[in-house]
Coordinates of C-alpha atoms and ligand atoms in Angstrom, one line a residue:
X19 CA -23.5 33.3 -8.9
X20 CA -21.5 30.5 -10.5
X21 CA -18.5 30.9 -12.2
X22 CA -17.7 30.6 -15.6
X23 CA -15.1 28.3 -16.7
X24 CA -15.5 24.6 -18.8
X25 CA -17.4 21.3 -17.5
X26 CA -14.1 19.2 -17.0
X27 CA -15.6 16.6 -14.9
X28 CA -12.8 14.9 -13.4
X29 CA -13.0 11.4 -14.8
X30 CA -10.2 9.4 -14.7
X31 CA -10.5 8.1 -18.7
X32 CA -9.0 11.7 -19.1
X33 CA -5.7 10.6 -18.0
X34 CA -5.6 7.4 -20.4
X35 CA -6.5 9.7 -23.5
X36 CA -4.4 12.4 -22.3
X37 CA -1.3 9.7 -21.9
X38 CA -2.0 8.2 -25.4
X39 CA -2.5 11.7 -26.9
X40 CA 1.0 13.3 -25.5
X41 CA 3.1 10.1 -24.9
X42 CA 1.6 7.1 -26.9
X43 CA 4.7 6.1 -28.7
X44 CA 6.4 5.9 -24.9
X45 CA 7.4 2.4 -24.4
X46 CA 5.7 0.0 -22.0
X47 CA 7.6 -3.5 -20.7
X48 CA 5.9 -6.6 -18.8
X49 CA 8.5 -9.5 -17.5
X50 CA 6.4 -12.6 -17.3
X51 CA 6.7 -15.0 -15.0
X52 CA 7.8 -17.7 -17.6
X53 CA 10.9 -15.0 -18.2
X54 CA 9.3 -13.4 -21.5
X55 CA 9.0 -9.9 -21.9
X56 CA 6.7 -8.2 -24.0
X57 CA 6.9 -4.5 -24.9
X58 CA 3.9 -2.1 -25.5
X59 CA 3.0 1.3 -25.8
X60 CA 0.3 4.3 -24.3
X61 CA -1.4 4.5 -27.4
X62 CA -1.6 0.4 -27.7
X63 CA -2.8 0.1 -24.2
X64 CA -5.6 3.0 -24.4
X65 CA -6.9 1.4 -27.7
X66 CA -7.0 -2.5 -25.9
X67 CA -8.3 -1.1 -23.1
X68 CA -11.4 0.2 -25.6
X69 CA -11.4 -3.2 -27.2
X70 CA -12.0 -4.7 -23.6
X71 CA -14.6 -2.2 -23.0
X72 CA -16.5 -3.6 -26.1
X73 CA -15.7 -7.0 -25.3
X74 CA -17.1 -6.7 -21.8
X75 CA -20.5 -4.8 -23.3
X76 CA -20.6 -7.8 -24.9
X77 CA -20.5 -10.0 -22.2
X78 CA -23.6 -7.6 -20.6
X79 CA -21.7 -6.2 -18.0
X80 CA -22.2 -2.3 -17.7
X81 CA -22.0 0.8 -15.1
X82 CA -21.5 0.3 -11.9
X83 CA -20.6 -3.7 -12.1
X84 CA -17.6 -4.8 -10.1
X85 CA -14.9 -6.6 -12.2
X86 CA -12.4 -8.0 -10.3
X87 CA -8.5 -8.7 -11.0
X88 CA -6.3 -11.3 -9.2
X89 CA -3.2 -11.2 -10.8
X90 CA 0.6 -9.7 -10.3
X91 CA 1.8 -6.3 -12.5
X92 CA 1.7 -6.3 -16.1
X93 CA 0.4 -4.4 -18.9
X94 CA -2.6 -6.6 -19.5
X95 CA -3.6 -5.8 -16.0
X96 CA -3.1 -2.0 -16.8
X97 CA -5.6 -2.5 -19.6
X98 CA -7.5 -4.4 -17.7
X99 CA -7.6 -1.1 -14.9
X100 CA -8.8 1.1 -17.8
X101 CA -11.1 -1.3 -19.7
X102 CA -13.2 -2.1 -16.6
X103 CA -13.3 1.7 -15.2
X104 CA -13.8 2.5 -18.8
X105 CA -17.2 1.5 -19.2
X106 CA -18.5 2.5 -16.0
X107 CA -17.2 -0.1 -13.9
X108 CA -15.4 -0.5 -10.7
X109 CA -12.3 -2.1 -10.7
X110 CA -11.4 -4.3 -7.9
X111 CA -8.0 -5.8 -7.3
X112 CA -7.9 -8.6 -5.1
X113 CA -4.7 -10.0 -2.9
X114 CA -3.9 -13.4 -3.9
X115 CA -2.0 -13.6 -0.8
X116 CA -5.3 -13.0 1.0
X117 CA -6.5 -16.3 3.1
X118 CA -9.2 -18.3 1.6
X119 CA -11.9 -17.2 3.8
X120 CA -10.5 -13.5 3.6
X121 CA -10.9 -13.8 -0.4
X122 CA -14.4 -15.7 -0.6
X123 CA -15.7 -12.9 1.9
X124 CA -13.8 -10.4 -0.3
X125 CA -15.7 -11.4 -4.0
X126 CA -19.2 -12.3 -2.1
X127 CA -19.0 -8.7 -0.8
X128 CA -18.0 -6.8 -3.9
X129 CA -20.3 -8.9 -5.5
X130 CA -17.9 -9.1 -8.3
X131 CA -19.5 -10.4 -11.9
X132 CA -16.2 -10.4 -13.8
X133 CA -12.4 -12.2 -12.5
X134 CA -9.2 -11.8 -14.7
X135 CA -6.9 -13.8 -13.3
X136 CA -2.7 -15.1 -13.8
X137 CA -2.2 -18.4 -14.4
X138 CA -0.2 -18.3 -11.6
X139 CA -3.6 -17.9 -9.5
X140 CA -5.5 -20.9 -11.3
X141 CA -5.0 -23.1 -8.2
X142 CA -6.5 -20.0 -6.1
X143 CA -9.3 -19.8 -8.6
X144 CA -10.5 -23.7 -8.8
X145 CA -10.1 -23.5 -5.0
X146 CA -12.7 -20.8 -4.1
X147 CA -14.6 -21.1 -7.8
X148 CA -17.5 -22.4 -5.6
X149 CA -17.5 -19.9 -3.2
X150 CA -17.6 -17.3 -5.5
X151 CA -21.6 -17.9 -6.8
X152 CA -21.2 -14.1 -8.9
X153 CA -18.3 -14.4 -10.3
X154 CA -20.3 -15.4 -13.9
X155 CA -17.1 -14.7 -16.4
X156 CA -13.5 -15.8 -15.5
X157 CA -10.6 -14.7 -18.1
X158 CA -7.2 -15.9 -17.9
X159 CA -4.4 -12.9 -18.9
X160 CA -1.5 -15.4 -19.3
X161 CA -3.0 -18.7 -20.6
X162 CA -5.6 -20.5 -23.0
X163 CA -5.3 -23.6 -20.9
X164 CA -8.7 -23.7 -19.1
X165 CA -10.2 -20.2 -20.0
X166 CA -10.9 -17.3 -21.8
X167 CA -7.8 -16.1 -22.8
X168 CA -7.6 -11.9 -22.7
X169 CA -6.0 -11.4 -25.8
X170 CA -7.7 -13.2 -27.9
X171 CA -11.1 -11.8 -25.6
X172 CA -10.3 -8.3 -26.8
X173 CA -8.3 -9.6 -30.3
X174 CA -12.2 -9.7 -31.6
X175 CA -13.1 -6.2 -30.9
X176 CA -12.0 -3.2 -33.3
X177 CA -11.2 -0.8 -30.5
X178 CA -13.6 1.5 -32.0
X179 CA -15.4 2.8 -29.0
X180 CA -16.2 6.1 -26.5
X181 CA -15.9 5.8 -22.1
X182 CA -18.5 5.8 -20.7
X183 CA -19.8 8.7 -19.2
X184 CA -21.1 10.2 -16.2
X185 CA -20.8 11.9 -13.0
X186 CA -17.5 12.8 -11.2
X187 CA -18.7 11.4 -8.3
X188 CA -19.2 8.4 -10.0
X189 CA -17.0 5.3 -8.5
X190 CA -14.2 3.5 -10.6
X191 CA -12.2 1.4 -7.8
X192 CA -12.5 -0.8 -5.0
X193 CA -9.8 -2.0 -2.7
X194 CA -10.2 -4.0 0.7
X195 CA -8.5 -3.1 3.5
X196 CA -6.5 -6.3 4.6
X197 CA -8.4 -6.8 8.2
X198 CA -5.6 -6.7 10.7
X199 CA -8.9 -6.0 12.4
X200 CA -12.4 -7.7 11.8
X201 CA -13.6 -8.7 8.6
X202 CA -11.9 -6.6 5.4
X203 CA -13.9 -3.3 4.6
X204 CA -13.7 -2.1 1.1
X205 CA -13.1 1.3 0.4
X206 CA -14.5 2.8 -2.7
X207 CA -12.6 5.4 -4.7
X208 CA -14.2 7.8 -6.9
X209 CA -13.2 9.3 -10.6
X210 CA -12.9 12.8 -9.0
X211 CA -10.8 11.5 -5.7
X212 CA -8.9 9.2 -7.9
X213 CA -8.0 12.2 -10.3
X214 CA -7.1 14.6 -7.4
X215 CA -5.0 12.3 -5.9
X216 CA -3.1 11.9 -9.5
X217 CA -2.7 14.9 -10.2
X218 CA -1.4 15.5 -6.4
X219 CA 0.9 13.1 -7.1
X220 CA 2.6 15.2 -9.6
X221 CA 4.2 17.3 -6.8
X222 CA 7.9 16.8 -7.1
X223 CA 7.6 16.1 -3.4
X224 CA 5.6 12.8 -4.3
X225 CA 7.1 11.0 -6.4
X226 CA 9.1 13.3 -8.5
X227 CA 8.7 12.2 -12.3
X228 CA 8.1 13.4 -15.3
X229 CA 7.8 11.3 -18.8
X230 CA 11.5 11.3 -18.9
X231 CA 11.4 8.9 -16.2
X232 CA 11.1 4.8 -16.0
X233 CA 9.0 3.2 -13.3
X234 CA 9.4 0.3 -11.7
X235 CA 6.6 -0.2 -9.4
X236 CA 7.6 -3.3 -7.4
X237 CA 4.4 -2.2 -5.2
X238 CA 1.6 -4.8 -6.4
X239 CA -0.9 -3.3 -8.2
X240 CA -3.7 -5.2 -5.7
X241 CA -1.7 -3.3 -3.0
X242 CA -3.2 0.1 -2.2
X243 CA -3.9 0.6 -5.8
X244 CA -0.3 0.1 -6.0
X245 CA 0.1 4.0 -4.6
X246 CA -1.8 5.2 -7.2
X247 CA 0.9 4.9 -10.1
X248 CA -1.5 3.9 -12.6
X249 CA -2.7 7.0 -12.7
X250 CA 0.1 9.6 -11.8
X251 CA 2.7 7.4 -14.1
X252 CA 0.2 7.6 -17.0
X253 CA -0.3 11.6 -16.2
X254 CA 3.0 11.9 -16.8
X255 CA 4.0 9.1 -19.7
X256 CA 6.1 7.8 -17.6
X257 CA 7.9 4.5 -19.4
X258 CA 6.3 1.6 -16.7
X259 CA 8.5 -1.5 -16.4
X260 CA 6.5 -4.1 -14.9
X261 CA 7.9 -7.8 -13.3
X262 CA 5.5 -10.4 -12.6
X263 CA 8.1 -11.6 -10.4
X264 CA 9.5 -9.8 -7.4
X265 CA 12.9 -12.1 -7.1
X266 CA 15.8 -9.8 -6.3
X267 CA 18.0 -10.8 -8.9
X268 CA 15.5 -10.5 -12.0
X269 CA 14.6 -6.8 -10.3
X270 CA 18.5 -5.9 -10.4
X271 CA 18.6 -7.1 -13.9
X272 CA 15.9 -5.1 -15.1
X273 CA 16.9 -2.2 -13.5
X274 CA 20.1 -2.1 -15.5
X275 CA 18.3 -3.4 -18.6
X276 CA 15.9 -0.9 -19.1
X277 CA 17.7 1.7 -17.6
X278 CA 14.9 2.4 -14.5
X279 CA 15.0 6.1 -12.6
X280 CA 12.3 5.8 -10.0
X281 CA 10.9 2.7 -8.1
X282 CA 8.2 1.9 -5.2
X283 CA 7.6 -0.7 -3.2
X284 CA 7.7 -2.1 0.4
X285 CA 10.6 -1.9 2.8
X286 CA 11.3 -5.9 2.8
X287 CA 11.4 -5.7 -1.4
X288 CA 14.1 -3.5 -0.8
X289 CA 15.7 -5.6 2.1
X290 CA 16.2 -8.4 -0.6
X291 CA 17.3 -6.2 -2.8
X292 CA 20.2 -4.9 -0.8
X293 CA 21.3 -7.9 0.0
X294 CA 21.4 -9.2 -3.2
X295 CA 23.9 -6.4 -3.9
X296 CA 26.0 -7.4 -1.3
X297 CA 26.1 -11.1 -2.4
X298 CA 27.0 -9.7 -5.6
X299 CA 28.9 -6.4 -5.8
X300 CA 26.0 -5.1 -8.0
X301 CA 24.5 -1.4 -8.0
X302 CA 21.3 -0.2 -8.8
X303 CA 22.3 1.6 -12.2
X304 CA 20.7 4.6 -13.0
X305 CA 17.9 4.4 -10.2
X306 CA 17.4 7.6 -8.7
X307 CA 14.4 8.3 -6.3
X308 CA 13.0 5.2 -4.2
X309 CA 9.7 5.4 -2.6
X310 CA 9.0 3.4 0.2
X311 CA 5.9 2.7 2.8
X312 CA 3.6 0.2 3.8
X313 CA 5.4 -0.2 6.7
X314 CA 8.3 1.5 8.6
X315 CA 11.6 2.2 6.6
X316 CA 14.4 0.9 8.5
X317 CA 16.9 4.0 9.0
X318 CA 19.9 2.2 8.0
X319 CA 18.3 1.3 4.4
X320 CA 17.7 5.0 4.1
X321 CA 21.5 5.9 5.1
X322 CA 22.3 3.3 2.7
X323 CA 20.0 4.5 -0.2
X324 CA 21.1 8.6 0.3
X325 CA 24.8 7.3 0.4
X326 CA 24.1 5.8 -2.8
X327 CA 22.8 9.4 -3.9
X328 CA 19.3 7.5 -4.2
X329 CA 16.5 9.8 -3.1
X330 CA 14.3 8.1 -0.2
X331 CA 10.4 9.5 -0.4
X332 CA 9.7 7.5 2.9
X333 CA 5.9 7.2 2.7
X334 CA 3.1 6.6 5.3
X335 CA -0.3 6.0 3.5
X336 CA -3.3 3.6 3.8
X337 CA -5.7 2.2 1.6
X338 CA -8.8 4.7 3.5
X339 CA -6.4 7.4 1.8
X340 CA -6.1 6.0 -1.9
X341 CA -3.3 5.2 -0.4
X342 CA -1.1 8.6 -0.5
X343 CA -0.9 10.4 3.1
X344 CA 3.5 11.7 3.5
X345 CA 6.0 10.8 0.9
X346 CA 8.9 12.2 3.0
X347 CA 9.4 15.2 1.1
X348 CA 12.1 17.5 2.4
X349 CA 11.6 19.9 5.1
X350 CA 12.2 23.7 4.3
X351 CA 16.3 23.8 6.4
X352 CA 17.1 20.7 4.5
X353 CA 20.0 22.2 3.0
X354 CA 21.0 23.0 6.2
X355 CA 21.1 19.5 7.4
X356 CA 24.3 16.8 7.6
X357 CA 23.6 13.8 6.1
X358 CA 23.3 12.2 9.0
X359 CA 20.9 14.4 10.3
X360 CA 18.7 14.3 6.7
X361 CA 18.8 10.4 7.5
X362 CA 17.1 11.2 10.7
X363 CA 14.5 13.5 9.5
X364 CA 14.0 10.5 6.6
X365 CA 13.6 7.6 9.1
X366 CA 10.3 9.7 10.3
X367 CA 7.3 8.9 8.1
X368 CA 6.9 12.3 6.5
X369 CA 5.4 15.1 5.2
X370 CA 2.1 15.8 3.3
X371 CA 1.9 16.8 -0.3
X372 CA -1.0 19.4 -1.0
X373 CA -4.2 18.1 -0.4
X374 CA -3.5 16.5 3.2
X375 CA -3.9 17.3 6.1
X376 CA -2.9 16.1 9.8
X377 CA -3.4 16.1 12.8
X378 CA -3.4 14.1 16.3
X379 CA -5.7 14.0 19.3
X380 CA -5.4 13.4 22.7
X381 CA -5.9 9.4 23.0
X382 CA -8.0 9.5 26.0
X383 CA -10.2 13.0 24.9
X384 CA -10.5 13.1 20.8
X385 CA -11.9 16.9 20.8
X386 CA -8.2 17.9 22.2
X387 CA -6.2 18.9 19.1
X388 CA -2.4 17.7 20.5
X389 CA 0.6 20.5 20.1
X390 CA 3.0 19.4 16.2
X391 CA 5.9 19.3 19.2
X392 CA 7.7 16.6 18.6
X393 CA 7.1 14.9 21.4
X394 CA 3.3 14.6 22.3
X395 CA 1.5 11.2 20.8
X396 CA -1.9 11.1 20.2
X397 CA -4.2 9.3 17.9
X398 CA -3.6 10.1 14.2
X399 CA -6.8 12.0 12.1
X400 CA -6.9 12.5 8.2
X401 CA -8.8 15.0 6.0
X402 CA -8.4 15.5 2.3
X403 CA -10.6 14.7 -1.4
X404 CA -9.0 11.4 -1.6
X405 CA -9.8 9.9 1.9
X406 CA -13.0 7.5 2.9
X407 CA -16.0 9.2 4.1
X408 CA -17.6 5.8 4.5
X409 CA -16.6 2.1 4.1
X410 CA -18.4 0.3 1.1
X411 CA -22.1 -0.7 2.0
X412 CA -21.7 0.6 5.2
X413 CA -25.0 2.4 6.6
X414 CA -22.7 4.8 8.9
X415 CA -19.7 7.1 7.7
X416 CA -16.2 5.8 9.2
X417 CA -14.5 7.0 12.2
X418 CA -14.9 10.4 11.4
X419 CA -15.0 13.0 13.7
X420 CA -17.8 16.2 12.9
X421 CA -15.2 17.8 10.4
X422 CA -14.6 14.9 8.7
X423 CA -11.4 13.6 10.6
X424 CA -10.6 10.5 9.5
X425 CA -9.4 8.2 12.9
X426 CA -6.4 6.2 11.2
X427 CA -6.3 4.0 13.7
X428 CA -2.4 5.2 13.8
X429 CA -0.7 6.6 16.9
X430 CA 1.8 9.2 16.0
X431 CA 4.1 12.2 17.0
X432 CA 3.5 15.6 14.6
X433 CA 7.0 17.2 14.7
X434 CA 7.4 21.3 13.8
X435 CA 8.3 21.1 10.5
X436 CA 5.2 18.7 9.8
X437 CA 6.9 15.7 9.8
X438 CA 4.8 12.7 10.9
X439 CA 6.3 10.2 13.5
X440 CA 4.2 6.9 13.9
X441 CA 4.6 5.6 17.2
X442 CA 2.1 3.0 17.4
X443 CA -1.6 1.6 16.1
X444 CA -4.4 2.7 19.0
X445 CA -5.7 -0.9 19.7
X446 CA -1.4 -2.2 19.7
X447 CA -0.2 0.7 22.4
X448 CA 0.4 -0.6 26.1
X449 CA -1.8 1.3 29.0
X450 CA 0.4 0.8 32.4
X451 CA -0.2 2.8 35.1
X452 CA -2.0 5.5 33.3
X453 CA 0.9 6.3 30.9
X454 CA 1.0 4.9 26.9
X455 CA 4.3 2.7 25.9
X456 CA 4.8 2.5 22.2
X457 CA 4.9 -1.8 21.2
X458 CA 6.6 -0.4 18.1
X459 CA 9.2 1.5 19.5
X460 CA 9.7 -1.5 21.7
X461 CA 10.0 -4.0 19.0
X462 CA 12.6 -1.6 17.0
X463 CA 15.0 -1.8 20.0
X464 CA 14.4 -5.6 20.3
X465 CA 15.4 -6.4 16.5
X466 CA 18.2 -4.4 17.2
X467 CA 19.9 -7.7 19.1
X468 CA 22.1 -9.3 16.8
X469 CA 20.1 -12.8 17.8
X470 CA 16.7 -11.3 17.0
X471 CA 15.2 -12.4 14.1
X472 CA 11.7 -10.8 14.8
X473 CA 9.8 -9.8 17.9
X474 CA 6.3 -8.6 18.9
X475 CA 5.2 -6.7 22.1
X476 CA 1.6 -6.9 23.6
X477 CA 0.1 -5.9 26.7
X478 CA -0.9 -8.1 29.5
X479 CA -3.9 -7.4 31.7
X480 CA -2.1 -6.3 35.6
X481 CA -4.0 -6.5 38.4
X482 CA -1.5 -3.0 39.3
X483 CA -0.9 -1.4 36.1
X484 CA -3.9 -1.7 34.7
X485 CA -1.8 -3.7 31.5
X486 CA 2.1 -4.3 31.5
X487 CA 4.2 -5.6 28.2
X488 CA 5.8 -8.7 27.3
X489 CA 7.6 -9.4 23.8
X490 CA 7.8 -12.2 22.0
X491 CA 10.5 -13.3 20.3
X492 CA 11.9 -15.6 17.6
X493 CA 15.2 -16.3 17.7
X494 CA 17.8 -16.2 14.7
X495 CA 18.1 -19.9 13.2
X496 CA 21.0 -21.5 15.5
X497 CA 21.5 -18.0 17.8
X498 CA 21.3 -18.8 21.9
X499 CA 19.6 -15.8 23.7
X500 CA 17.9 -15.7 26.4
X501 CA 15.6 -13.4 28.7
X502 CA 17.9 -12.0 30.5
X503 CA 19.8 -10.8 27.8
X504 CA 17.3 -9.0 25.8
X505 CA 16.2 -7.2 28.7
X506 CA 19.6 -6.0 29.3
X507 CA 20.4 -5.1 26.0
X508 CA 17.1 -3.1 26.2
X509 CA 17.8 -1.6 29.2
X510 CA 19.7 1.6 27.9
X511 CA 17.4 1.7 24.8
X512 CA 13.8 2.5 26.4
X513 CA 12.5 4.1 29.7
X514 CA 13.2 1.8 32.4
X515 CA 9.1 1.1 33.1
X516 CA 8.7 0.2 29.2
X517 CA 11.3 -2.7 30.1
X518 CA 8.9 -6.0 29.7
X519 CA 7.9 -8.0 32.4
X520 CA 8.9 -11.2 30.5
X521 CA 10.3 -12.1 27.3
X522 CA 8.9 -15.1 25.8
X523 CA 10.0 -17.2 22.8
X524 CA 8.6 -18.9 20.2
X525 CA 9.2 -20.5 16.7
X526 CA 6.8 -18.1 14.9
X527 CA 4.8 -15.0 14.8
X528 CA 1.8 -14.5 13.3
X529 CA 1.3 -12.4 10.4
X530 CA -1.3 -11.0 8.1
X531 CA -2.4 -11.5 4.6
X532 CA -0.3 -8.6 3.8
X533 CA 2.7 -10.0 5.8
X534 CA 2.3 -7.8 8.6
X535 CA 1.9 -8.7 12.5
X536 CA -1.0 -9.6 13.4
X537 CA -1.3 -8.7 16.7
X538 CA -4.8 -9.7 16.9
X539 CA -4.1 -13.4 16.6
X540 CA -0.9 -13.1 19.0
X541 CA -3.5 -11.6 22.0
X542 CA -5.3 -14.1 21.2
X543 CA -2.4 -16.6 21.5
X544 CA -1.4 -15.2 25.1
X545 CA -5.4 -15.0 26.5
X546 CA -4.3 -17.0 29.3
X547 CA -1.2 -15.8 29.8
X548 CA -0.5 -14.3 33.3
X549 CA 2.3 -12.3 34.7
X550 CA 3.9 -14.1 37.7
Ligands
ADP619 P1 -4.0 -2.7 6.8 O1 -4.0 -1.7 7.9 O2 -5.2 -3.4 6.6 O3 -2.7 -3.6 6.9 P2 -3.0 -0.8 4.8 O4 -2.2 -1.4 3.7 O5 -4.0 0.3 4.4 O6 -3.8 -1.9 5.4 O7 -2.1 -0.3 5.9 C1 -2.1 1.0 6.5 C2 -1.3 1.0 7.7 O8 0.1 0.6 7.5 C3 -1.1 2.4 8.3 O9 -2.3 2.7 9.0 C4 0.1 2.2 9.2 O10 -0.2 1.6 10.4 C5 0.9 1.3 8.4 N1 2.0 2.0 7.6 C6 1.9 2.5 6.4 N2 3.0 3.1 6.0 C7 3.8 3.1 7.1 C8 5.2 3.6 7.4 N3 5.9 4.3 6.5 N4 5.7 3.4 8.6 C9 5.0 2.7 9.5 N5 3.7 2.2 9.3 C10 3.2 2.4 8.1

């Protein structure tokens, strides 16, 4: 028997009417690069977004074509989310920061018909032009210069058209994973796990607004679907304040201008932005809830943030899981907690909202389900309607166990109250002797030297131990440190066999296209190296 209730299907177009429908006068803002600002609202940007869906009919692109986007936040790129997905398409946002060969392999992939593009990005653009043989339409969002020019693209159309239709299951987004290992995979998001992760988002525990609020999402909208806000803010009619620009001081002055509540973005955005307060005796207004993830939040940001009565959702989250997987919600004896101990339980990566779940194995047997103790680490799995089953094209579903555990690649610690501890990534812990030592935990103590700037550890193949660790260091501009000192400095930090066998400096580390480590090219770097 089935039951007996509407056909809803969950297609993300629903959210675009629904915001234009409940909150269309609710104000939109876009600061350009140039230092213009343009203002907008939900009803505008639903009825461009059914102008570009004419204007890309047109143009005889259709369902299931991929149009891509390589640009920075801004309402035109909004419109430009909703007017690709709108007629069937998928939308995929591409990371100018990307390496060439990352982004021709990226577009040749996706087989991508469509590019809208910043001015900003022409250089990018005539660059790899050539190595993009299906990119057949490129359209400019900021600039009549050399091409198309959006505006007056979708200026010609009347706005007086339907979505497309279809099934739930349908597609609407591609993003690439950034390839800290291998080539990028792409991971393709669905209407229906792109609505349920929306409408998960709405938990307070997530990101805690409703339209009264005003987001700045500092998180780029080619990054992890920038978390999803797209879709949760326009749930909510939220008033979006986007910055082409992610310079400290224009971020501050927004903030105050336009009166922002809620923001999300990376910890290193919010490093800046700290310090800019500090060179300047600023405050962040009326800003109250920061969400933060990507990578670890440093737990003196977050003391600094709750003593600012700022609300830190400290999220862990990949693009695999759209991206959304703990927003550091508060466990159940919170109240119960001094602020120094709710900084602790912050500086963890979190817990889930409904619709996730956790759990680690044993690293060395995967069918052993590890004890949420606090204390056992063990490689992170990932279940839920909004995380990959399979990596775009791919013949085989991705590391998924036969209950549809997702292998994160993540090493973490599950703590009682559910909150998630990452120790590690599988292929970055240390093996010596039979026992795991955490790179990351190592690295955390090393920066924790006054003369540190940054530092990496690796392991070295050991004749003994099987592998042992050194880190690599860069110094502070002008600081004099050697060896001997980090290791003592470290020496009351870690257990004494996680102590490395050498320390080793150098002018620079390597890092991804997403400006993380990339530990990959610094094994590489140290192939030959052998421990005396
Ligand atoms: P990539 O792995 O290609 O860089 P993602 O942007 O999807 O691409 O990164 C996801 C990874 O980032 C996670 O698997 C995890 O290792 C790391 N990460 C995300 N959030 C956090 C966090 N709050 N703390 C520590 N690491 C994090």
């Amino acid at each position: 028997m089935l039951g007996a209730m509407q056909d809803w299907d969950l297609r993300v177009t629903r959210i675009v009417d629904h915001a234009a429908r409940e909150n269309g006068p609710r104000e939109l803002v876009s600061r350009w690069a140039d230092g213009s600002e343009t203002r907008t609202n939900w009803a505008e940007i639903r009825h461009e977004a059914l102008r570009m869906v004419q204007a890309l009919r047109r143009l005889g692109i259709g369902p299931g074509d991929r149009i891509a986007t390589l640009a920075m936040n801004h309402t035109r790129h909004l419109v430009s989310w909703y007017g690709a997905i709108g007629i069937g398409g998928i939308l995929h946002t591409l990371n100018p920061r990307l390496f060439d060969d990352q982004l021709e392999y990226i577009v040749n992939h996706a087989e991508d018909r469509v590019l809208c593009y910043d001015a900003a990005f022409q250089p990018i653009v005539d660059r790899m032009r050539s190595r993009w043989p299906t990119v057949e339409h490129y359209i400019c969002f900021d600039s009549a210069a050399q091409e198309r020019h959006f505006e007056d693209w979708i200026a010609a159309e009347d706005g007086d058209a339907h979505w497309a239709g279809g099934d739930e299951r349908d597609p609407c987004m591609l993003c690439y994973t950034s390839g800290t290992t291998g080539n990028p995979k792409g991971v393709l998001y669905e209407h229906r796990s792109t609505m349920l992760h929306a409408i998960a988002s709405l938990q307070p525990a997530v990101f805690d607004f409703d339209a009264t609020a005003v987001m700045l999402p500092v998180v780029p909208m080619f990054h992890a679907a920038s978390w999803g806000l797209p879709w949760s803010g326009a749930a909510c009619g939220v008033k979006f304040v986007f910055s082409a620009v992610n310079d400290p001081a224009v971020l501050c002055d927004l903030l105050h201008r336009e009166g922002v509540t809620h923001a999300a973005g990376v910890p290193t955005v919010w490093l800046s932005m700290l310090q800019h307060l500090d060179a300047t005796g600023e405050d962040l207004g009326k800003l109250r809830r920061v969400i933060c993830g990507g990578s670890a939040m440093p737990r003196a940001m977050i003391a600094r943030f709750e003593g600012m009565d700022i609300d830190v959702g400290h999220a862990w989250g990949m693009t695999e899981t759209s991206p959304i997987g703990t927003t550091g919600s508060r466990p159940w004896n919170w109240d119960a907690l001094s602020f120094e101990q709710r900084v602790d339980a912050k500086a963890l990566q979190g817990r889930v909202p409904f619709g996730v779940e956790l759990r680690c194995v044993d690293l060395d047997d995967p069918t052993k389900t590890l004890p949420r103790d606090g204390k056992t680490a063990g490689a992170l799995q990932v279940r839920g309607p909004w995380v990959i089953k399979r990596y775009f094209k791919a013949e085989a579903d991705a590391a998924l166990s036969p209950e549809q555990w997702f292998d994160t690649g993540d090493v973490a610690v599950i703590h009682a109250d559910g909150n998630l501890q990452l120790t590690d990534r599988t292929k970055d812990v240390i093996k010596s002797g039979g026992e795991w030592i955490s790179s990351v935990e190592l690295e955390n103590a090393a920066v924790g030297h006054p003369a540190v700037a940054e530092a990496a550890a690796i392991g070295i193949a050991h004749p003994k131990w099987d592998e042992r660790p050194i880190l690599v260091v860069v110094r502070k501009p002008g600081a004099e440190v050697e060896a001997q000192d980090i290791l003592g400095f470290l020496a009351d930090k870690v257990a004494k066999w996680w102590l490395p066998d050498a320390v080793e400096f150098v002018d620079e580390i390597p890092h991804t296209g997403t400006g993380k480590i990339s530990k990959k090219d610094l094994r590489e770097q140290f192939r030959d190296y052998r421990l005396s």
